[in-house]
Amino acid sequence: MKQQGISSIRTINAMKTGLCSAQFSSHSQGLPKVKLNGEELMSKVLNRRWMLHVPDTEIHQIKLSPSQGRHREGPSGNLSFLNNTKPYFGGELKEKGSEDPFFYVVRDDLLHPLVNGNKARKLDALLPLLVDYSVTDVVTCGGCQSAHAAAVAVSCAERGLKSHLLLRGEQPEILTGYNLISTIYGDITYVPRSIYSRRMNMLKTHADLVASNTGHILCCNDILESSLSDQSSTSSSGHIDAHGNTENHSRKIIIINEGAGDVVALLGVIRLVQYLCQSHLLGKERQIKLVVDAGTGTTAVGLGIGAQCLGLPWEVTAVMLADTIDAYRQQEQKLISDFRTRFGFHLTDHCLNEVDGVVHWVGRCHQRKFGNILEGEIETCQHIAQQTGILVDPVYTLAAWEMATQLSREEMEGGAQVVMLHTGGTLGMFGLAQRYKSYFSKLKEGLSSVKAAPH
């Protein structure tokens, strides 16, 4: 096995037929010599080849009204929902004279049948780079029902790459949900929790096994930096064969961190912001409160950086699910620092403030240990699905839905418009149905009681 650094990666560049990214004058780290404003520099950064052919996504409008039925716990408990799948964005988003609150849902859950929306966005810029650098194998990790692992497995298989997935814990008795997809599309290894706790050592050790004596291990950030450094001397018109058209046919292995929480993951999320702020959609002038659930927090930070650098009057509200506020803020500052280093964003402290950052972190309405669900939340998801045709899951997206519901009621009197980013999570429901059998059995009980009711 050989650990391959920047100099070796640049050697690979010489073997490539072309690179997809934008061209602009740069110094050793690929940063522009000419100081540009945020919007101009964003255009340079985002001018590259992407995994998603277009950044487009559907936007629905959810109208709220008092519920006439049984009261449920939580912000959505006494409400009914109506989904307008073809909302009009002309003029003011806030409907004049509207008595009922509403919010918009960005339907990134519809991007791919097997890959969560936020996972697709985080892989959007990375996958083409892996193809460009003739990567043959990808090593990553996650929980037994990891949406990230499944997304990597599917996305790699679609491009002729082999994925090696290290999953925490033991193999379940029945394969279902994301675990089933990961097993079908990738090469699975179940890792004891004691070993998994040392993630980086675990990933590097497994990458060494995959590389054997002839393979090379590459680093995500090194590939990104090398691609930026060589943009000024490399053609952007070439498309690289998914199996790697180079003279060196040895295996090239790359490690993707758990949750794809690296700086390159921000680019696809920022691309989404650029799409959403078009004049025929959310626009650049309206006050927006953009709500998202936060696992690693990478998606939220990408949204915040995109909004700030494009000069949008948007506030990103992230519902914390997996860690403390101090940990999220630390990750936020790390990603901001990495982003400014890689892409040369010499912006004012007001734009990327070291104290306040770019994300408003908030707690969930009903706190719990990450991954747990509370009684009644499955019925709430059922209620939302039956009224809107939108499936949310109780671990992630229900948290964002409830926060969007709360904020839309608070902002009724001429305040900001509330927009929820639906990150996906459909397949996660199958894993939860195994783990919380008693909660899901109540759905059947409700159906039986309706059938048994007298006419």
PDB file of N, CA and C in Angstrom, residues 290-386:
ATOM      1  N   LEU A 290     -34.910  29.418   6.582  1.00  0.00           N
ATOM      2  CA  LEU A 290     -34.710  28.114   5.970  1.00  0.00           C
ATOM      3  C   LEU A 290     -34.437  27.097   7.070  1.00  0.00           C
ATOM      4  N   VAL A 291     -35.299  26.083   7.175  1.00  0.00           N
ATOM      5  CA  VAL A 291     -35.246  25.122   8.275  1.00  0.00           C
ATOM      6  C   VAL A 291     -34.745  23.778   7.760  1.00  0.00           C
ATOM      7  N   VAL A 292     -33.822  23.156   8.520  1.00  0.00           N
ATOM      8  CA  VAL A 292     -33.302  21.845   8.148  1.00  0.00           C
ATOM      9  C   VAL A 292     -32.970  21.075   9.418  1.00  0.00           C
ATOM     10  N   ASP A 293     -33.112  19.752   9.363  1.00  0.00           N
ATOM     11  CA  ASP A 293     -32.672  18.921  10.479  1.00  0.00           C
ATOM     12  C   ASP A 293     -31.162  18.730  10.379  1.00  0.00           C
ATOM     13  N   ALA A 294     -30.501  18.581  11.525  1.00  0.00           N
ATOM     14  CA  ALA A 294     -29.033  18.526  11.539  1.00  0.00           C
ATOM     15  C   ALA A 294     -28.544  17.249  12.193  1.00  0.00           C
ATOM     16  N   GLY A 295     -27.865  16.389  11.389  1.00  0.00           N
ATOM     17  CA  GLY A 295     -27.162  15.227  11.916  1.00  0.00           C
ATOM     18  C   GLY A 295     -25.727  15.626  12.192  1.00  0.00           C
ATOM     19  N   THR A 296     -24.903  15.661  11.152  1.00  0.00           N
ATOM     20  CA  THR A 296     -23.542  16.187  11.303  1.00  0.00           C
ATOM     21  C   THR A 296     -23.525  17.709  11.276  1.00  0.00           C
ATOM     22  N   GLY A 297     -24.551  18.323  10.686  1.00  0.00           N
ATOM     23  CA  GLY A 297     -24.613  19.778  10.574  1.00  0.00           C
ATOM     24  C   GLY A 297     -24.004  20.317   9.294  1.00  0.00           C
ATOM     25  N   THR A 298     -23.456  19.442   8.450  1.00  0.00           N
ATOM     26  CA  THR A 298     -22.786  19.890   7.226  1.00  0.00           C
ATOM     27  C   THR A 298     -23.746  20.570   6.269  1.00  0.00           C
ATOM     28  N   THR A 299     -24.926  19.986   6.088  1.00  0.00           N
ATOM     29  CA  THR A 299     -25.907  20.573   5.169  1.00  0.00           C
ATOM     30  C   THR A 299     -26.307  21.969   5.631  1.00  0.00           C
ATOM     31  N   ALA A 300     -26.553  22.124   6.924  1.00  0.00           N
ATOM     32  CA  ALA A 300     -26.943  23.429   7.463  1.00  0.00           C
ATOM     33  C   ALA A 300     -25.856  24.467   7.229  1.00  0.00           C
ATOM     34  N   VAL A 301     -24.601  24.088   7.463  1.00  0.00           N
ATOM     35  CA  VAL A 301     -23.492  25.029   7.264  1.00  0.00           C
ATOM     36  C   VAL A 301     -23.366  25.392   5.791  1.00  0.00           C
ATOM     37  N   GLY A 302     -23.540  24.418   4.896  1.00  0.00           N
ATOM     38  CA  GLY A 302     -23.505  24.707   3.461  1.00  0.00           C
ATOM     39  C   GLY A 302     -24.586  25.685   3.051  1.00  0.00           C
ATOM     40  N   LEU A 303     -25.783  25.512   3.594  1.00  0.00           N
ATOM     41  CA  LEU A 303     -26.875  26.453   3.313  1.00  0.00           C
ATOM     42  C   LEU A 303     -26.524  27.853   3.815  1.00  0.00           C
ATOM     43  N   GLY A 304     -25.956  27.909   5.023  1.00  0.00           N
ATOM     44  CA  GLY A 304     -25.612  29.202   5.603  1.00  0.00           C
ATOM     45  C   GLY A 304     -24.509  29.915   4.833  1.00  0.00           C
ATOM     46  N   ILE A 305     -23.468  29.181   4.451  1.00  0.00           N
ATOM     47  CA  ILE A 305     -22.385  29.780   3.669  1.00  0.00           C
ATOM     48  C   ILE A 305     -22.904  30.265   2.331  1.00  0.00           C
ATOM     49  N   GLY A 306     -23.729  29.446   1.676  1.00  0.00           N
ATOM     50  CA  GLY A 306     -24.292  29.852   0.390  1.00  0.00           C
ATOM     51  C   GLY A 306     -25.109  31.125   0.497  1.00  0.00           C
ATOM     52  N   ALA A 307     -25.960  31.203   1.524  1.00  0.00           N
ATOM     53  CA  ALA A 307     -26.794  32.391   1.705  1.00  0.00           C
ATOM     54  C   ALA A 307     -25.960  33.629   1.990  1.00  0.00           C
ATOM     55  N   GLN A 308     -24.948  33.494   2.842  1.00  0.00           N
ATOM     56  CA  GLN A 308     -24.117  34.635   3.205  1.00  0.00           C
ATOM     57  C   GLN A 308     -23.293  35.125   2.014  1.00  0.00           C
ATOM     58  N   CYS A 309     -22.675  34.205   1.305  1.00  0.00           N
ATOM     59  CA  CYS A 309     -21.790  34.598   0.214  1.00  0.00           C
ATOM     60  C   CYS A 309     -22.553  35.131  -0.989  1.00  0.00           C
ATOM     61  N   LEU A 310     -23.790  34.751  -1.139  1.00  0.00           N
ATOM     62  CA  LEU A 310     -24.627  35.284  -2.210  1.00  0.00           C
ATOM     63  C   LEU A 310     -25.390  36.525  -1.775  1.00  0.00           C
ATOM     64  N   GLY A 311     -25.174  36.951  -0.533  1.00  0.00           N
ATOM     65  CA  GLY A 311     -25.804  38.173  -0.037  1.00  0.00           C
ATOM     66  C   GLY A 311     -27.302  38.061   0.156  1.00  0.00           C
ATOM     67  N   LEU A 312     -27.780  36.873   0.526  1.00  0.00           N
ATOM     68  CA  LEU A 312     -29.221  36.652   0.675  1.00  0.00           C
ATOM     69  C   LEU A 312     -29.672  36.967   2.098  1.00  0.00           C
ATOM     70  N   PRO A 313     -30.843  37.579   2.250  1.00  0.00           N
ATOM     71  CA  PRO A 313     -31.378  37.857   3.588  1.00  0.00           C
ATOM     72  C   PRO A 313     -32.069  36.626   4.179  1.00  0.00           C
ATOM     73  N   TRP A 314     -31.339  35.528   4.202  1.00  0.00           N
ATOM     74  CA  TRP A 314     -31.884  34.256   4.677  1.00  0.00           C
ATOM     75  C   TRP A 314     -31.251  33.888   6.009  1.00  0.00           C
ATOM     76  N   GLU A 315     -32.062  33.332   6.887  1.00  0.00           N
ATOM     77  CA  GLU A 315     -31.567  32.789   8.152  1.00  0.00           C
ATOM     78  C   GLU A 315     -31.756  31.284   8.121  1.00  0.00           C
ATOM     79  N   VAL A 316     -30.663  30.541   8.338  1.00  0.00           N
ATOM     80  CA  VAL A 316     -30.725  29.075   8.353  1.00  0.00           C
ATOM     81  C   VAL A 316     -30.922  28.617   9.790  1.00  0.00           C
ATOM     82  N   THR A 317     -32.024  27.920  10.026  1.00  0.00           N
ATOM     83  CA  THR A 317     -32.330  27.364  11.340  1.00  0.00           C
ATOM     84  C   THR A 317     -32.141  25.862  11.285  1.00  0.00           C
ATOM     85  N   ALA A 318     -31.225  25.343  12.081  1.00  0.00           N
ATOM     86  CA  ALA A 318     -30.923  23.912  12.080  1.00  0.00           C
ATOM     87  C   ALA A 318     -31.361  23.293  13.401  1.00  0.00           C
ATOM     88  N   VAL A 319     -32.160  22.235  13.315  1.00  0.00           N
ATOM     89  CA  VAL A 319     -32.635  21.535  14.509  1.00  0.00           C
ATOM     90  C   VAL A 319     -31.599  20.483  14.884  1.00  0.00           C
ATOM     91  N   MET A 320     -30.966  20.664  16.031  1.00  0.00           N
ATOM     92  CA  MET A 320     -29.886  19.773  16.461  1.00  0.00           C
ATOM     93  C   MET A 320     -30.452  18.427  16.917  1.00  0.00           C
ATOM     94  N   LEU A 321     -29.890  17.352  16.381  1.00  0.00           N
ATOM     95  CA  LEU A 321     -30.399  16.017  16.688  1.00  0.00           C
ATOM     96  C   LEU A 321     -29.368  15.105  17.343  1.00  0.00           C
ATOM     97  N   ALA A 322     -28.084  15.292  17.031  1.00  0.00           N
ATOM     98  CA  ALA A 322     -27.096  14.273  17.387  1.00  0.00           C
ATOM     99  C   ALA A 322     -26.010  14.728  18.333  1.00  0.00           C
ATOM    100  N   ASP A 323     -25.943  16.036  18.662  1.00  0.00           N
ATOM    101  CA  ASP A 323     -24.810  16.494  19.464  1.00  0.00           C
ATOM    102  C   ASP A 323     -25.190  17.747  20.235  1.00  0.00           C
ATOM    103  N   THR A 324     -24.221  18.283  20.978  1.00  0.00           N
ATOM    104  CA  THR A 324     -24.440  19.497  21.752  1.00  0.00           C
ATOM    105  C   THR A 324     -24.272  20.725  20.864  1.00  0.00           C
ATOM    106  N   ILE A 325     -24.765  21.854  21.323  1.00  0.00           N
ATOM    107  CA  ILE A 325     -24.633  23.084  20.546  1.00  0.00           C
ATOM    108  C   ILE A 325     -23.166  23.487  20.412  1.00  0.00           C
ATOM    109  N   ASP A 326     -22.350  23.222  21.437  1.00  0.00           N
ATOM    110  CA  ASP A 326     -20.930  23.541  21.338  1.00  0.00           C
ATOM    111  C   ASP A 326     -20.254  22.717  20.246  1.00  0.00           C
ATOM    112  N   ALA A 327     -20.626  21.447  20.145  1.00  0.00           N
ATOM    113  CA  ALA A 327     -20.040  20.582  19.117  1.00  0.00           C
ATOM    114  C   ALA A 327     -20.459  21.033  17.722  1.00  0.00           C
ATOM    115  N   TYR A 328     -21.723  21.421  17.570  1.00  0.00           N
ATOM    116  CA  TYR A 328     -22.187  21.904  16.267  1.00  0.00           C
ATOM    117  C   TYR A 328     -21.488  23.204  15.876  1.00  0.00           C
ATOM    118  N   ARG A 329     -21.329  24.102  16.831  1.00  0.00           N
ATOM    119  CA  ARG A 329     -20.646  25.368  16.532  1.00  0.00           C
ATOM    120  C   ARG A 329     -19.179  25.134  16.193  1.00  0.00           C
ATOM    121  N   GLN A 330     -18.562  24.175  16.861  1.00  0.00           N
ATOM    122  CA  GLN A 330     -17.171  23.854  16.545  1.00  0.00           C
ATOM    123  C   GLN A 330     -17.059  23.304  15.120  1.00  0.00           C
ATOM    124  N   GLN A 331     -17.977  22.411  14.739  1.00  0.00           N
ATOM    125  CA  GLN A 331     -17.979  21.883  13.374  1.00  0.00           C
ATOM    126  C   GLN A 331     -18.265  22.987  12.366  1.00  0.00           C
ATOM    127  N   GLU A 332     -19.156  23.897  12.715  1.00  0.00           N
ATOM    128  CA  GLU A 332     -19.476  25.023  11.838  1.00  0.00           C
ATOM    129  C   GLU A 332     -18.238  25.880  11.573  1.00  0.00           C
ATOM    130  N   GLN A 333     -17.507  26.241  12.622  1.00  0.00           N
ATOM    131  CA  GLN A 333     -16.322  27.076  12.455  1.00  0.00           C
ATOM    132  C   GLN A 333     -15.224  26.350  11.678  1.00  0.00           C
ATOM    133  N   LYS A 334     -15.114  25.033  11.879  1.00  0.00           N
ATOM    134  CA  LYS A 334     -14.125  24.257  11.137  1.00  0.00           C
ATOM    135  C   LYS A 334     -14.438  24.273   9.644  1.00  0.00           C
ATOM    136  N   LEU A 335     -15.704  24.048   9.295  1.00  0.00           N
ATOM    137  CA  LEU A 335     -16.088  24.029   7.883  1.00  0.00           C
ATOM    138  C   LEU A 335     -15.941  25.405   7.243  1.00  0.00           C
ATOM    139  N   ILE A 336     -16.300  26.462   7.977  1.00  0.00           N
ATOM    140  CA  ILE A 336     -16.129  27.822   7.457  1.00  0.00           C
ATOM    141  C   ILE A 336     -14.657  28.114   7.205  1.00  0.00           C
ATOM    142  N   SER A 337     -13.804  27.734   8.167  1.00  0.00           N
ATOM    143  CA  SER A 337     -12.371  27.962   8.014  1.00  0.00           C
ATOM    144  C   SER A 337     -11.814  27.181   6.828  1.00  0.00           C
ATOM    145  N   ASP A 338     -12.203  25.915   6.711  1.00  0.00           N
ATOM    146  CA  ASP A 338     -11.744  25.095   5.585  1.00  0.00           C
ATOM    147  C   ASP A 338     -12.220  25.667   4.259  1.00  0.00           C
ATOM    148  N   PHE A 339     -13.451  26.164   4.242  1.00  0.00           N
ATOM    149  CA  PHE A 339     -14.014  26.706   3.005  1.00  0.00           C
ATOM    150  C   PHE A 339     -13.258  27.958   2.572  1.00  0.00           C
ATOM    151  N   ARG A 340     -12.989  28.841   3.523  1.00  0.00           N
ATOM    152  CA  ARG A 340     -12.272  30.075   3.195  1.00  0.00           C
ATOM    153  C   ARG A 340     -10.849  29.755   2.748  1.00  0.00           C
ATOM    154  N   THR A 341     -10.228  28.753   3.360  1.00  0.00           N
ATOM    155  CA  THR A 341      -8.869  28.372   2.984  1.00  0.00           C
ATOM    156  C   THR A 341      -8.834  27.792   1.575  1.00  0.00           C
ATOM    157  N   ARG A 342      -9.763  26.898   1.280  1.00  0.00           N
ATOM    158  CA  ARG A 342      -9.757  26.219  -0.017  1.00  0.00           C
ATOM    159  C   ARG A 342     -10.171  27.138  -1.158  1.00  0.00           C
ATOM    160  N   PHE A 343     -11.121  28.030  -0.891  1.00  0.00           N
ATOM    161  CA  PHE A 343     -11.707  28.797  -1.987  1.00  0.00           C
ATOM    162  C   PHE A 343     -11.419  30.299  -1.911  1.00  0.00           C
ATOM    163  N   GLY A 344     -10.603  30.722  -0.974  1.00  0.00           N
ATOM    164  CA  GLY A 344     -10.144  32.103  -0.951  1.00  0.00           C
ATOM    165  C   GLY A 344     -11.222  33.113  -0.662  1.00  0.00           C
ATOM    166  N   PHE A 345     -12.143  32.792   0.212  1.00  0.00           N
ATOM    167  CA  PHE A 345     -13.195  33.749   0.524  1.00  0.00           C
ATOM    168  C   PHE A 345     -12.708  34.724   1.586  1.00  0.00           C
ATOM    169  N   HIS A 346     -12.103  35.822   1.127  1.00  0.00           N
ATOM    170  CA  HIS A 346     -11.642  36.853   2.044  1.00  0.00           C
ATOM    171  C   HIS A 346     -12.790  37.830   2.278  1.00  0.00           C
ATOM    172  N   LEU A 347     -13.782  37.323   2.978  1.00  0.00           N
ATOM    173  CA  LEU A 347     -14.989  38.109   3.201  1.00  0.00           C
ATOM    174  C   LEU A 347     -14.897  38.834   4.536  1.00  0.00           C
ATOM    175  N   THR A 348     -15.791  39.762   4.750  1.00  0.00           N
ATOM    176  CA  THR A 348     -15.781  40.521   5.990  1.00  0.00           C
ATOM    177  C   THR A 348     -16.232  39.647   7.144  1.00  0.00           C
ATOM    178  N   ASP A 349     -15.851  40.041   8.342  1.00  0.00           N
ATOM    179  CA  ASP A 349     -16.294  39.307   9.519  1.00  0.00           C
ATOM    180  C   ASP A 349     -17.806  39.290   9.629  1.00  0.00           C
ATOM    181  N   HIS A 350     -18.456  40.298   9.056  1.00  0.00           N
ATOM    182  CA  HIS A 350     -19.917  40.343   9.103  1.00  0.00           C
ATOM    183  C   HIS A 350     -20.515  39.188   8.311  1.00  0.00           C
ATOM    184  N   CYS A 351     -19.850  38.802   7.209  1.00  0.00           N
ATOM    185  CA  CYS A 351     -20.371  37.726   6.371  1.00  0.00           C
ATOM    186  C   CYS A 351     -20.181  36.362   7.010  1.00  0.00           C
ATOM    187  N   LEU A 352     -18.990  36.117   7.550  1.00  0.00           N
ATOM    188  CA  LEU A 352     -18.701  34.837   8.176  1.00  0.00           C
ATOM    189  C   LEU A 352     -18.191  35.100   9.588  1.00  0.00           C
ATOM    190  N   ASN A 353     -19.107  35.521  10.420  1.00  0.00           N
ATOM    191  CA  ASN A 353     -18.760  35.956  11.768  1.00  0.00           C
ATOM    192  C   ASN A 353     -18.269  34.788  12.615  1.00  0.00           C
ATOM    193  N   GLU A 354     -17.139  34.972  13.283  1.00  0.00           N
ATOM    194  CA  GLU A 354     -16.540  33.887  14.045  1.00  0.00           C
ATOM    195  C   GLU A 354     -17.363  33.521  15.274  1.00  0.00           C
ATOM    196  N   VAL A 355     -18.216  34.437  15.745  1.00  0.00           N
ATOM    197  CA  VAL A 355     -18.997  34.165  16.944  1.00  0.00           C
ATOM    198  C   VAL A 355     -20.356  33.591  16.585  1.00  0.00           C
ATOM    199  N   ASP A 356     -21.094  34.332  15.772  1.00  0.00           N
ATOM    200  CA  ASP A 356     -22.452  33.926  15.448  1.00  0.00           C
ATOM    201  C   ASP A 356     -22.526  32.906  14.321  1.00  0.00           C
ATOM    202  N   GLY A 357     -21.514  32.876  13.466  1.00  0.00           N
ATOM    203  CA  GLY A 357     -21.492  31.920  12.386  1.00  0.00           C
ATOM    204  C   GLY A 357     -22.573  32.178  11.350  1.00  0.00           C
ATOM    205  N   VAL A 358     -22.951  31.114  10.653  1.00  0.00           N
ATOM    206  CA  VAL A 358     -23.919  31.246   9.558  1.00  0.00           C
ATOM    207  C   VAL A 358     -25.181  30.444   9.812  1.00  0.00           C
ATOM    208  N   VAL A 359     -25.267  29.785  10.976  1.00  0.00           N
ATOM    209  CA  VAL A 359     -26.409  28.923  11.279  1.00  0.00           C
ATOM    210  C   VAL A 359     -26.968  29.274  12.651  1.00  0.00           C
ATOM    211  N   HIS A 360     -28.301  29.281  12.741  1.00  0.00           N
ATOM    212  CA  HIS A 360     -28.992  29.433  14.024  1.00  0.00           C
ATOM    213  C   HIS A 360     -29.356  28.042  14.516  1.00  0.00           C
ATOM    214  N   TRP A 361     -28.625  27.553  15.522  1.00  0.00           N
ATOM    215  CA  TRP A 361     -28.821  26.198  16.029  1.00  0.00           C
ATOM    216  C   TRP A 361     -29.899  26.189  17.104  1.00  0.00           C
ATOM    217  N   VAL A 362     -30.867  25.299  16.969  1.00  0.00           N
ATOM    218  CA  VAL A 362     -31.954  25.214  17.946  1.00  0.00           C
ATOM    219  C   VAL A 362     -32.161  23.764  18.362  1.00  0.00           C
ATOM    220  N   GLY A 363     -32.705  23.582  19.552  1.00  0.00           N
ATOM    221  CA  GLY A 363     -33.003  22.243  20.039  1.00  0.00           C
ATOM    222  C   GLY A 363     -34.333  21.744  19.497  1.00  0.00           C
ATOM    223  N   ARG A 364     -34.517  20.449  19.547  1.00  0.00           N
ATOM    224  CA  ARG A 364     -35.776  19.848  19.112  1.00  0.00           C
ATOM    225  C   ARG A 364     -36.863  20.110  20.146  1.00  0.00           C
ATOM    226  N   CYS A 365     -38.104  20.142  19.697  1.00  0.00           N
ATOM    227  CA  CYS A 365     -39.221  20.433  20.600  1.00  0.00           C
ATOM    228  C   CYS A 365     -39.250  19.467  21.781  1.00  0.00           C
ATOM    229  N   HIS A 366     -39.103  18.180  21.490  1.00  0.00           N
ATOM    230  CA  HIS A 366     -39.066  17.159  22.534  1.00  0.00           C
ATOM    231  C   HIS A 366     -37.707  16.478  22.475  1.00  0.00           C
ATOM    232  N   GLN A 367     -36.858  16.758  23.476  1.00  0.00           N
ATOM    233  CA  GLN A 367     -35.500  16.235  23.476  1.00  0.00           C
ATOM    234  C   GLN A 367     -35.504  14.732  23.719  1.00  0.00           C
ATOM    235  N   ARG A 368     -34.495  14.057  23.131  1.00  0.00           N
ATOM    236  CA  ARG A 368     -34.318  12.634  23.341  1.00  0.00           C
ATOM    237  C   ARG A 368     -32.920  12.238  22.892  1.00  0.00           C
ATOM    238  N   LYS A 369     -32.486  11.035  23.255  1.00  0.00           N
ATOM    239  CA  LYS A 369     -31.209  10.535  22.765  1.00  0.00           C
ATOM    240  C   LYS A 369     -31.312  10.331  21.258  1.00  0.00           C
ATOM    241  N   PHE A 370     -30.225  10.660  20.540  1.00  0.00           N
ATOM    242  CA  PHE A 370     -30.248  10.585  19.086  1.00  0.00           C
ATOM    243  C   PHE A 370     -30.626   9.176  18.618  1.00  0.00           C
ATOM    244  N   GLY A 371     -31.531   9.116  17.662  1.00  0.00           N
ATOM    245  CA  GLY A 371     -31.972   7.842  17.109  1.00  0.00           C
ATOM    246  C   GLY A 371     -33.236   7.302  17.735  1.00  0.00           C
ATOM    247  N   ASN A 372     -33.598   7.822  18.917  1.00  0.00           N
ATOM    248  CA  ASN A 372     -34.817   7.370  19.581  1.00  0.00           C
ATOM    249  C   ASN A 372     -36.037   8.123  19.057  1.00  0.00           C
ATOM    250  N   ILE A 373     -37.185   7.471  19.135  1.00  0.00           N
ATOM    251  CA  ILE A 373     -38.441   8.126  18.786  1.00  0.00           C
ATOM    252  C   ILE A 373     -39.383   8.041  19.972  1.00  0.00           C
ATOM    253  N   LEU A 374     -40.347   8.944  20.013  1.00  0.00           N
ATOM    254  CA  LEU A 374     -41.279   9.014  21.136  1.00  0.00           C
ATOM    255  C   LEU A 374     -42.648   8.495  20.724  1.00  0.00           C
ATOM    256  N   GLU A 375     -43.391   8.068  21.715  1.00  0.00           N
ATOM    257  CA  GLU A 375     -44.733   7.550  21.459  1.00  0.00           C
ATOM    258  C   GLU A 375     -45.598   8.632  20.812  1.00  0.00           C
ATOM    259  N   GLY A 376     -46.305   8.254  19.778  1.00  0.00           N
ATOM    260  CA  GLY A 376     -47.183   9.180  19.073  1.00  0.00           C
ATOM    261  C   GLY A 376     -46.571   9.795  17.832  1.00  0.00           C
ATOM    262  N   GLU A 377     -45.246   9.721  17.694  1.00  0.00           N
ATOM    263  CA  GLU A 377     -44.601  10.354  16.536  1.00  0.00           C
ATOM    264  C   GLU A 377     -44.854   9.581  15.240  1.00  0.00           C
ATOM    265  N   ILE A 378     -44.989   8.266  15.317  1.00  0.00           N
ATOM    266  CA  ILE A 378     -45.320   7.496  14.122  1.00  0.00           C
ATOM    267  C   ILE A 378     -46.703   7.895  13.613  1.00  0.00           C
ATOM    268  N   GLU A 379     -47.640   8.086  14.528  1.00  0.00           N
ATOM    269  CA  GLU A 379     -48.991   8.517  14.127  1.00  0.00           C
ATOM    270  C   GLU A 379     -48.952   9.917  13.528  1.00  0.00           C
ATOM    271  N   THR A 380     -48.077  10.782  14.055  1.00  0.00           N
ATOM    272  CA  THR A 380     -47.937  12.122  13.474  1.00  0.00           C
ATOM    273  C   THR A 380     -47.424  12.045  12.047  1.00  0.00           C
ATOM    274  N   CYS A 381     -46.433  11.196  11.821  1.00  0.00           N
ATOM    275  CA  CYS A 381     -45.927  11.002  10.454  1.00  0.00           C
ATOM    276  C   CYS A 381     -47.018  10.465   9.542  1.00  0.00           C
ATOM    277  N   GLN A 382     -47.833   9.552  10.062  1.00  0.00           N
ATOM    278  CA  GLN A 382     -48.951   9.012   9.283  1.00  0.00           C
ATOM    279  C   GLN A 382     -49.957  10.106   8.944  1.00  0.00           C
ATOM    280  N   HIS A 383     -50.255  10.947   9.911  1.00  0.00           N
ATOM    281  CA  HIS A 383     -51.198  12.055   9.735  1.00  0.00           C
ATOM    282  C   HIS A 383     -50.716  12.998   8.632  1.00  0.00           C
ATOM    283  N   ILE A 384     -49.448  13.352   8.666  1.00  0.00           N
ATOM    284  CA  ILE A 384     -48.871  14.245   7.655  1.00  0.00           C
ATOM    285  C   ILE A 384     -48.901  13.593   6.284  1.00  0.00           C
ATOM    286  N   ALA A 385     -48.535  12.312   6.226  1.00  0.00           N
ATOM    287  CA  ALA A 385     -48.491  11.599   4.945  1.00  0.00           C
ATOM    288  C   ALA A 385     -49.874  11.497   4.313  1.00  0.00           C
ATOM    289  N   GLN A 386     -50.880  11.195   5.117  1.00  0.00           N
ATOM    290  CA  GLN A 386     -52.223  11.024   4.580  1.00  0.00           C
ATOM    291  C   GLN A 386     -52.821  12.335   4.082  1.00  0.00           C
TER     292      GLN A 386
END
